[in-house]
Amino acid sequence: MTVIVLRSAPDTTGIRFSLDARVVCVPDSSYANITGTLYVGEQRVSFYSLHNKIGFSLNYQNIVIHAVVRSSTDDEPHLYCQLDGPFPGCQSSVNGANESDEDSEDEEFAELKFYPSDTSQLDALFQAMSDCAAMNPDTDTDEDDGDESDVQAIDEFDPASFITSEDQLDQLTPQGRVST
């Protein structure tokens, strides 16, 4: 994961949305409760505090999920972001640490919360971030690459290809038994 530490305000070219906000890295960070400006750009999400002269910039590919968290009993409304790796100066969490599956890999991740000074802008912030994230798809993914060569058309469907033993044939409908 690449995090660019900013010592000056980011270039505003391509910025789709910005607002004053407070950032918190969960559970602990040097960025705890720093107030600044959140910039949602076409290529990156950036945060910069003019008062503290510090900030950061992230690629959308490093944001695993973002969501609006409405007011709850223990927290204010905010935009939640889970990152795909550790964040500088932030204690990271480990995904899979309590799993007993031997094949699971422990993956570090960080969580950021952006608290807008004007909570009525929360949905607009989320929408801008969603739109810009859609313009920056993750190119390094293990998911299906869209190749449909291994997809069987419905008219070519052969139920016998899913039946792995003779005793399962009795579970087919009469129409399904005709095909076998």
Short mmCIF file of N, CA and C in Angstrom, two decimals, residues 45-165:
data_model
loop_
_atom_site.label_atom_id
_atom_site.label_comp_id
_atom_site.label_asym_id
_atom_site.label_seq_id
_atom_site.Cartn_x
_atom_site.Cartn_y
_atom_site.Cartn_z
N VAL A 45 -7.52 10.16 -2.87
CA VAL A 45 -8.18 10.80 -1.74
C VAL A 45 -7.06 11.41 -0.90
N SER A 46 -7.20 12.68 -0.56
CA SER A 46 -6.16 13.35 0.21
C SER A 46 -6.77 14.07 1.40
N PHE A 47 -5.98 14.19 2.43
CA PHE A 47 -6.37 14.95 3.62
C PHE A 47 -5.18 15.82 3.98
N TYR A 48 -5.45 17.09 4.28
CA TYR A 48 -4.36 17.98 4.67
C TYR A 48 -4.84 18.95 5.75
N SER A 49 -4.02 19.09 6.79
CA SER A 49 -4.28 20.05 7.86
C SER A 49 -3.35 21.24 7.68
N LEU A 50 -3.92 22.38 7.35
CA LEU A 50 -3.14 23.60 7.18
C LEU A 50 -2.51 24.01 8.52
N HIS A 51 -3.26 23.83 9.60
CA HIS A 51 -2.78 24.20 10.93
C HIS A 51 -1.58 23.34 11.36
N ASN A 52 -1.67 22.02 11.13
CA ASN A 52 -0.60 21.12 11.54
C ASN A 52 0.47 20.91 10.46
N LYS A 53 0.20 21.40 9.27
CA LYS A 53 1.13 21.27 8.13
C LYS A 53 1.48 19.81 7.84
N ILE A 54 0.47 18.95 7.89
CA ILE A 54 0.68 17.54 7.61
C ILE A 54 -0.59 16.97 6.98
N GLY A 55 -0.39 15.93 6.20
CA GLY A 55 -1.52 15.26 5.58
C GLY A 55 -1.06 14.00 4.88
N PHE A 56 -1.98 13.41 4.12
CA PHE A 56 -1.67 12.18 3.41
C PHE A 56 -2.54 12.08 2.17
N SER A 57 -2.12 11.19 1.29
CA SER A 57 -2.85 10.94 0.05
C SER A 57 -2.83 9.45 -0.22
N LEU A 58 -4.00 8.91 -0.61
CA LEU A 58 -4.16 7.47 -0.85
C LEU A 58 -4.72 7.21 -2.25
N ASN A 59 -4.29 6.13 -2.86
CA ASN A 59 -4.92 5.66 -4.09
C ASN A 59 -6.24 4.99 -3.74
N TYR A 60 -7.20 5.05 -4.64
CA TYR A 60 -8.49 4.39 -4.40
C TYR A 60 -8.32 2.87 -4.28
N GLN A 61 -7.34 2.32 -4.97
CA GLN A 61 -7.12 0.88 -4.91
C GLN A 61 -6.72 0.42 -3.51
N ASN A 62 -6.26 1.34 -2.67
CA ASN A 62 -5.87 1.00 -1.30
C ASN A 62 -7.04 1.06 -0.32
N ILE A 63 -8.18 1.54 -0.79
CA ILE A 63 -9.37 1.62 0.05
C ILE A 63 -10.23 0.40 -0.25
N VAL A 64 -10.29 -0.53 0.69
CA VAL A 64 -11.02 -1.77 0.50
C VAL A 64 -12.52 -1.50 0.53
N ILE A 65 -12.95 -0.69 1.48
CA ILE A 65 -14.37 -0.37 1.61
C ILE A 65 -14.51 1.02 2.19
N HIS A 66 -15.54 1.71 1.76
CA HIS A 66 -15.90 2.97 2.39
C HIS A 66 -17.42 2.96 2.61
N ALA A 67 -17.85 3.54 3.72
CA ALA A 67 -19.26 3.49 4.08
C ALA A 67 -19.62 4.68 4.97
N VAL A 68 -20.88 5.07 4.90
CA VAL A 68 -21.38 6.10 5.79
C VAL A 68 -21.82 5.43 7.08
N VAL A 69 -21.38 5.96 8.19
CA VAL A 69 -21.80 5.49 9.50
C VAL A 69 -22.64 6.61 10.09
N ARG A 70 -23.90 6.29 10.31
CA ARG A 70 -24.82 7.26 10.89
C ARG A 70 -24.57 7.39 12.38
N SER A 71 -25.16 8.36 12.98
CA SER A 71 -25.02 8.59 14.40
C SER A 71 -25.39 7.34 15.20
N SER A 72 -24.56 7.01 16.16
CA SER A 72 -24.84 5.89 17.06
C SER A 72 -24.60 6.36 18.49
N THR A 73 -24.86 5.50 19.43
CA THR A 73 -24.72 5.89 20.83
C THR A 73 -23.28 6.19 21.22
N ASP A 74 -22.32 5.58 20.53
CA ASP A 74 -20.93 5.78 20.92
C ASP A 74 -20.08 6.50 19.88
N ASP A 75 -20.70 7.01 18.81
CA ASP A 75 -19.91 7.67 17.78
C ASP A 75 -20.75 8.68 17.00
N GLU A 76 -20.09 9.64 16.40
CA GLU A 76 -20.73 10.65 15.57
C GLU A 76 -20.81 10.14 14.13
N PRO A 77 -21.66 10.77 13.30
CA PRO A 77 -21.71 10.38 11.88
C PRO A 77 -20.35 10.63 11.21
N HIS A 78 -19.95 9.67 10.36
CA HIS A 78 -18.65 9.81 9.70
C HIS A 78 -18.59 8.91 8.46
N LEU A 79 -17.53 9.10 7.68
CA LEU A 79 -17.22 8.22 6.56
C LEU A 79 -16.14 7.28 7.04
N TYR A 80 -16.43 5.99 6.98
CA TYR A 80 -15.50 4.95 7.41
C TYR A 80 -14.76 4.41 6.20
N CYS A 81 -13.46 4.21 6.33
CA CYS A 81 -12.66 3.60 5.26
C CYS A 81 -11.76 2.51 5.86
N GLN A 82 -11.79 1.34 5.24
CA GLN A 82 -10.85 0.29 5.62
C GLN A 82 -9.81 0.22 4.52
N LEU A 83 -8.54 0.24 4.90
CA LEU A 83 -7.43 0.23 3.95
C LEU A 83 -6.85 -1.17 3.83
N ASP A 84 -6.18 -1.42 2.73
CA ASP A 84 -5.66 -2.77 2.47
C ASP A 84 -4.28 -3.04 3.05
N GLY A 85 -3.85 -2.22 3.96
CA GLY A 85 -2.56 -2.44 4.58
C GLY A 85 -2.36 -1.48 5.74
N PRO A 86 -1.19 -1.53 6.35
CA PRO A 86 -0.92 -0.64 7.48
C PRO A 86 -0.81 0.81 7.03
N PHE A 87 -1.14 1.70 7.92
CA PHE A 87 -1.09 3.14 7.66
C PHE A 87 0.02 3.72 8.52
N PRO A 88 0.89 4.58 7.97
CA PRO A 88 2.00 5.14 8.74
C PRO A 88 1.52 5.83 10.02
N GLY A 89 2.11 5.48 11.13
CA GLY A 89 1.77 6.10 12.40
C GLY A 89 0.48 5.59 13.01
N CYS A 90 -0.08 4.55 12.43
CA CYS A 90 -1.34 4.00 12.91
C CYS A 90 -1.15 2.54 13.25
N GLN A 91 -1.58 2.15 14.42
CA GLN A 91 -1.52 0.75 14.80
C GLN A 91 -2.51 0.00 13.90
N SER A 92 -2.05 -1.04 13.23
CA SER A 92 -2.94 -1.76 12.32
C SER A 92 -3.60 -2.93 13.02
N SER A 93 -4.70 -3.35 12.44
CA SER A 93 -5.42 -4.53 12.92
C SER A 93 -5.01 -5.71 12.05
N VAL A 94 -5.27 -6.91 12.55
CA VAL A 94 -4.94 -8.10 11.77
C VAL A 94 -6.22 -8.84 11.48
N ASN A 95 -6.46 -9.10 10.19
CA ASN A 95 -7.63 -9.84 9.75
C ASN A 95 -7.27 -11.32 9.75
N GLY A 96 -8.09 -12.13 10.40
CA GLY A 96 -7.85 -13.57 10.41
C GLY A 96 -7.06 -14.06 11.61
N ALA A 97 -6.76 -13.18 12.53
CA ALA A 97 -5.96 -13.59 13.68
C ALA A 97 -6.65 -14.62 14.55
N ASN A 98 -7.98 -14.59 14.59
CA ASN A 98 -8.71 -15.53 15.43
C ASN A 98 -9.24 -16.73 14.65
N GLU A 99 -8.93 -16.82 13.39
CA GLU A 99 -9.43 -17.92 12.58
C GLU A 99 -8.55 -19.15 12.77
N SER A 100 -9.18 -20.32 12.77
CA SER A 100 -8.41 -21.55 12.95
C SER A 100 -8.05 -22.19 11.63
N ASP A 101 -8.55 -21.67 10.53
CA ASP A 101 -8.26 -22.23 9.22
C ASP A 101 -6.77 -22.09 8.90
N GLU A 102 -6.13 -23.19 8.62
CA GLU A 102 -4.70 -23.17 8.34
C GLU A 102 -4.35 -22.42 7.07
N ASP A 103 -5.32 -22.35 6.14
CA ASP A 103 -5.06 -21.69 4.86
C ASP A 103 -5.23 -20.18 4.93
N SER A 104 -5.81 -19.67 6.01
CA SER A 104 -6.05 -18.23 6.08
C SER A 104 -4.73 -17.50 6.30
N GLU A 105 -4.64 -16.34 5.68
CA GLU A 105 -3.46 -15.52 5.84
C GLU A 105 -3.82 -14.33 6.72
N ASP A 106 -2.94 -13.99 7.64
CA ASP A 106 -3.15 -12.80 8.45
C ASP A 106 -2.79 -11.59 7.61
N GLU A 107 -3.75 -10.70 7.46
CA GLU A 107 -3.53 -9.51 6.65
C GLU A 107 -3.73 -8.29 7.53
N GLU A 108 -2.74 -7.41 7.52
CA GLU A 108 -2.84 -6.18 8.28
C GLU A 108 -3.70 -5.19 7.52
N PHE A 109 -4.47 -4.39 8.25
CA PHE A 109 -5.24 -3.33 7.64
C PHE A 109 -5.40 -2.20 8.64
N ALA A 110 -5.70 -1.04 8.12
CA ALA A 110 -5.94 0.14 8.95
C ALA A 110 -7.34 0.66 8.66
N GLU A 111 -7.86 1.41 9.60
CA GLU A 111 -9.19 1.99 9.45
C GLU A 111 -9.09 3.49 9.69
N LEU A 112 -9.71 4.25 8.79
CA LEU A 112 -9.77 5.70 8.93
C LEU A 112 -11.22 6.12 9.07
N LYS A 113 -11.45 7.13 9.89
CA LYS A 113 -12.78 7.71 10.03
C LYS A 113 -12.65 9.20 9.74
N PHE A 114 -13.49 9.69 8.83
CA PHE A 114 -13.53 11.11 8.50
C PHE A 114 -14.83 11.69 9.03
N TYR A 115 -14.71 12.64 9.95
CA TYR A 115 -15.87 13.28 10.56
C TYR A 115 -16.04 14.66 9.92
N PRO A 116 -17.01 14.83 9.02
CA PRO A 116 -17.18 16.14 8.38
C PRO A 116 -17.71 17.18 9.38
N SER A 117 -17.24 18.41 9.23
CA SER A 117 -17.74 19.47 10.11
C SER A 117 -19.21 19.75 9.83
N ASP A 118 -19.65 19.51 8.60
CA ASP A 118 -21.05 19.66 8.22
C ASP A 118 -21.58 18.27 7.86
N THR A 119 -22.25 17.61 8.80
CA THR A 119 -22.70 16.24 8.57
C THR A 119 -23.77 16.13 7.48
N SER A 120 -24.38 17.24 7.09
CA SER A 120 -25.35 17.17 5.99
C SER A 120 -24.65 16.87 4.66
N GLN A 121 -23.34 16.98 4.62
CA GLN A 121 -22.55 16.70 3.42
C GLN A 121 -22.06 15.26 3.34
N LEU A 122 -22.41 14.45 4.31
CA LEU A 122 -21.91 13.08 4.40
C LEU A 122 -22.31 12.23 3.19
N ASP A 123 -23.56 12.32 2.76
CA ASP A 123 -24.00 11.53 1.60
C ASP A 123 -23.33 12.00 0.31
N ALA A 124 -23.15 13.32 0.17
CA ALA A 124 -22.47 13.86 -1.01
C ALA A 124 -21.01 13.42 -1.03
N LEU A 125 -20.38 13.38 0.14
CA LEU A 125 -19.00 12.89 0.26
C LEU A 125 -18.92 11.43 -0.17
N PHE A 126 -19.83 10.62 0.35
CA PHE A 126 -19.85 9.20 0.00
C PHE A 126 -20.04 9.02 -1.51
N GLN A 127 -20.97 9.76 -2.10
CA GLN A 127 -21.24 9.62 -3.54
C GLN A 127 -20.04 10.04 -4.37
N ALA A 128 -19.39 11.14 -4.00
CA ALA A 128 -18.19 11.58 -4.73
C ALA A 128 -17.09 10.53 -4.65
N MET A 129 -16.92 9.96 -3.47
CA MET A 129 -15.89 8.93 -3.29
C MET A 129 -16.24 7.68 -4.09
N SER A 130 -17.50 7.30 -4.12
CA SER A 130 -17.93 6.13 -4.90
C SER A 130 -17.69 6.37 -6.39
N ASP A 131 -18.05 7.55 -6.87
CA ASP A 131 -17.87 7.87 -8.29
C ASP A 131 -16.40 7.85 -8.69
N CYS A 132 -15.56 8.44 -7.87
CA CYS A 132 -14.13 8.48 -8.18
C CYS A 132 -13.48 7.10 -8.04
N ALA A 133 -13.92 6.32 -7.07
CA ALA A 133 -13.39 4.96 -6.92
C ALA A 133 -13.75 4.12 -8.14
N ALA A 134 -14.93 4.34 -8.70
CA ALA A 134 -15.34 3.60 -9.90
C ALA A 134 -14.46 3.94 -11.10
N MET A 135 -13.88 5.13 -11.11
CA MET A 135 -12.98 5.53 -12.20
C MET A 135 -11.59 4.92 -12.04
N ASN A 136 -11.33 4.28 -10.90
CA ASN A 136 -10.01 3.74 -10.59
C ASN A 136 -10.11 2.30 -10.14
N PRO A 137 -10.49 1.38 -11.04
CA PRO A 137 -10.65 -0.02 -10.62
C PRO A 137 -9.32 -0.62 -10.21
N ASP A 138 -9.41 -1.61 -9.35
CA ASP A 138 -8.23 -2.33 -8.88
C ASP A 138 -7.75 -3.23 -10.01
N THR A 139 -6.54 -2.99 -10.49
CA THR A 139 -6.00 -3.79 -11.60
C THR A 139 -5.27 -5.03 -11.11
N ASP A 140 -4.99 -5.11 -9.82
CA ASP A 140 -4.27 -6.25 -9.26
C ASP A 140 -5.23 -7.03 -8.37
N THR A 141 -6.06 -7.85 -8.99
CA THR A 141 -7.07 -8.58 -8.23
C THR A 141 -7.02 -10.06 -8.58
N ASP A 142 -7.39 -10.89 -7.63
CA ASP A 142 -7.43 -12.33 -7.85
C ASP A 142 -8.80 -12.78 -8.34
N GLU A 143 -9.73 -11.86 -8.42
CA GLU A 143 -11.08 -12.21 -8.82
C GLU A 143 -11.13 -12.57 -10.30
N ASP A 144 -12.26 -13.12 -10.72
CA ASP A 144 -12.48 -13.50 -12.10
C ASP A 144 -12.18 -12.31 -13.01
N ASP A 145 -11.46 -12.57 -14.08
CA ASP A 145 -11.07 -11.49 -14.97
C ASP A 145 -12.11 -11.21 -16.05
N GLY A 146 -13.29 -11.76 -15.93
CA GLY A 146 -14.34 -11.50 -16.90
C GLY A 146 -14.30 -12.45 -18.08
N ASP A 147 -13.39 -13.40 -18.10
CA ASP A 147 -13.29 -14.36 -19.18
C ASP A 147 -14.46 -15.33 -19.08
N GLU A 148 -15.31 -15.33 -20.10
CA GLU A 148 -16.50 -16.18 -20.06
C GLU A 148 -16.32 -17.50 -20.79
N SER A 149 -15.11 -17.85 -21.16
CA SER A 149 -14.89 -19.09 -21.91
C SER A 149 -15.21 -20.33 -21.08
N ASP A 150 -15.13 -20.21 -19.76
CA ASP A 150 -15.41 -21.37 -18.92
C ASP A 150 -16.85 -21.40 -18.41
N VAL A 151 -17.70 -20.52 -18.92
CA VAL A 151 -19.10 -20.48 -18.53
C VAL A 151 -19.91 -21.33 -19.50
N GLN A 152 -20.72 -22.21 -18.96
CA GLN A 152 -21.52 -23.10 -19.77
C GLN A 152 -22.87 -22.44 -20.04
N ALA A 153 -23.26 -22.34 -21.31
CA ALA A 153 -24.54 -21.74 -21.67
C ALA A 153 -25.67 -22.62 -21.16
N ILE A 154 -26.81 -22.00 -20.85
CA ILE A 154 -27.93 -22.75 -20.28
C ILE A 154 -28.43 -23.81 -21.25
N ASP A 155 -28.48 -23.51 -22.54
CA ASP A 155 -28.98 -24.52 -23.47
C ASP A 155 -28.01 -25.69 -23.63
N GLU A 156 -26.77 -25.53 -23.17
CA GLU A 156 -25.79 -26.61 -23.21
C GLU A 156 -25.67 -27.31 -21.86
N PHE A 157 -26.48 -26.93 -20.89
CA PHE A 157 -26.37 -27.44 -19.53
C PHE A 157 -26.61 -28.95 -19.48
N ASP A 158 -25.70 -29.63 -18.85
CA ASP A 158 -25.82 -31.08 -18.68
C ASP A 158 -25.83 -31.36 -17.18
N PRO A 159 -27.02 -31.74 -16.62
CA PRO A 159 -27.08 -31.97 -15.18
C PRO A 159 -26.14 -33.07 -14.72
N ALA A 160 -25.81 -34.00 -15.58
CA ALA A 160 -24.92 -35.08 -15.20
C ALA A 160 -23.53 -34.55 -14.83
N SER A 161 -23.19 -33.36 -15.35
CA SER A 161 -21.87 -32.81 -15.02
C SER A 161 -21.82 -32.37 -13.56
N PHE A 162 -22.98 -32.18 -12.92
CA PHE A 162 -23.02 -31.81 -11.51
C PHE A 162 -23.30 -33.01 -10.60
N ILE A 163 -23.75 -34.11 -11.17
CA ILE A 163 -24.05 -35.30 -10.40
C ILE A 163 -22.75 -36.08 -10.26
N THR A 164 -22.36 -36.30 -9.02
CA THR A 164 -21.07 -36.95 -8.80
C THR A 164 -21.20 -38.40 -8.38
N SER A 165 -22.42 -38.87 -8.12
CA SER A 165 -22.60 -40.29 -7.79
C SER A 165 -24.00 -40.71 -8.23
#
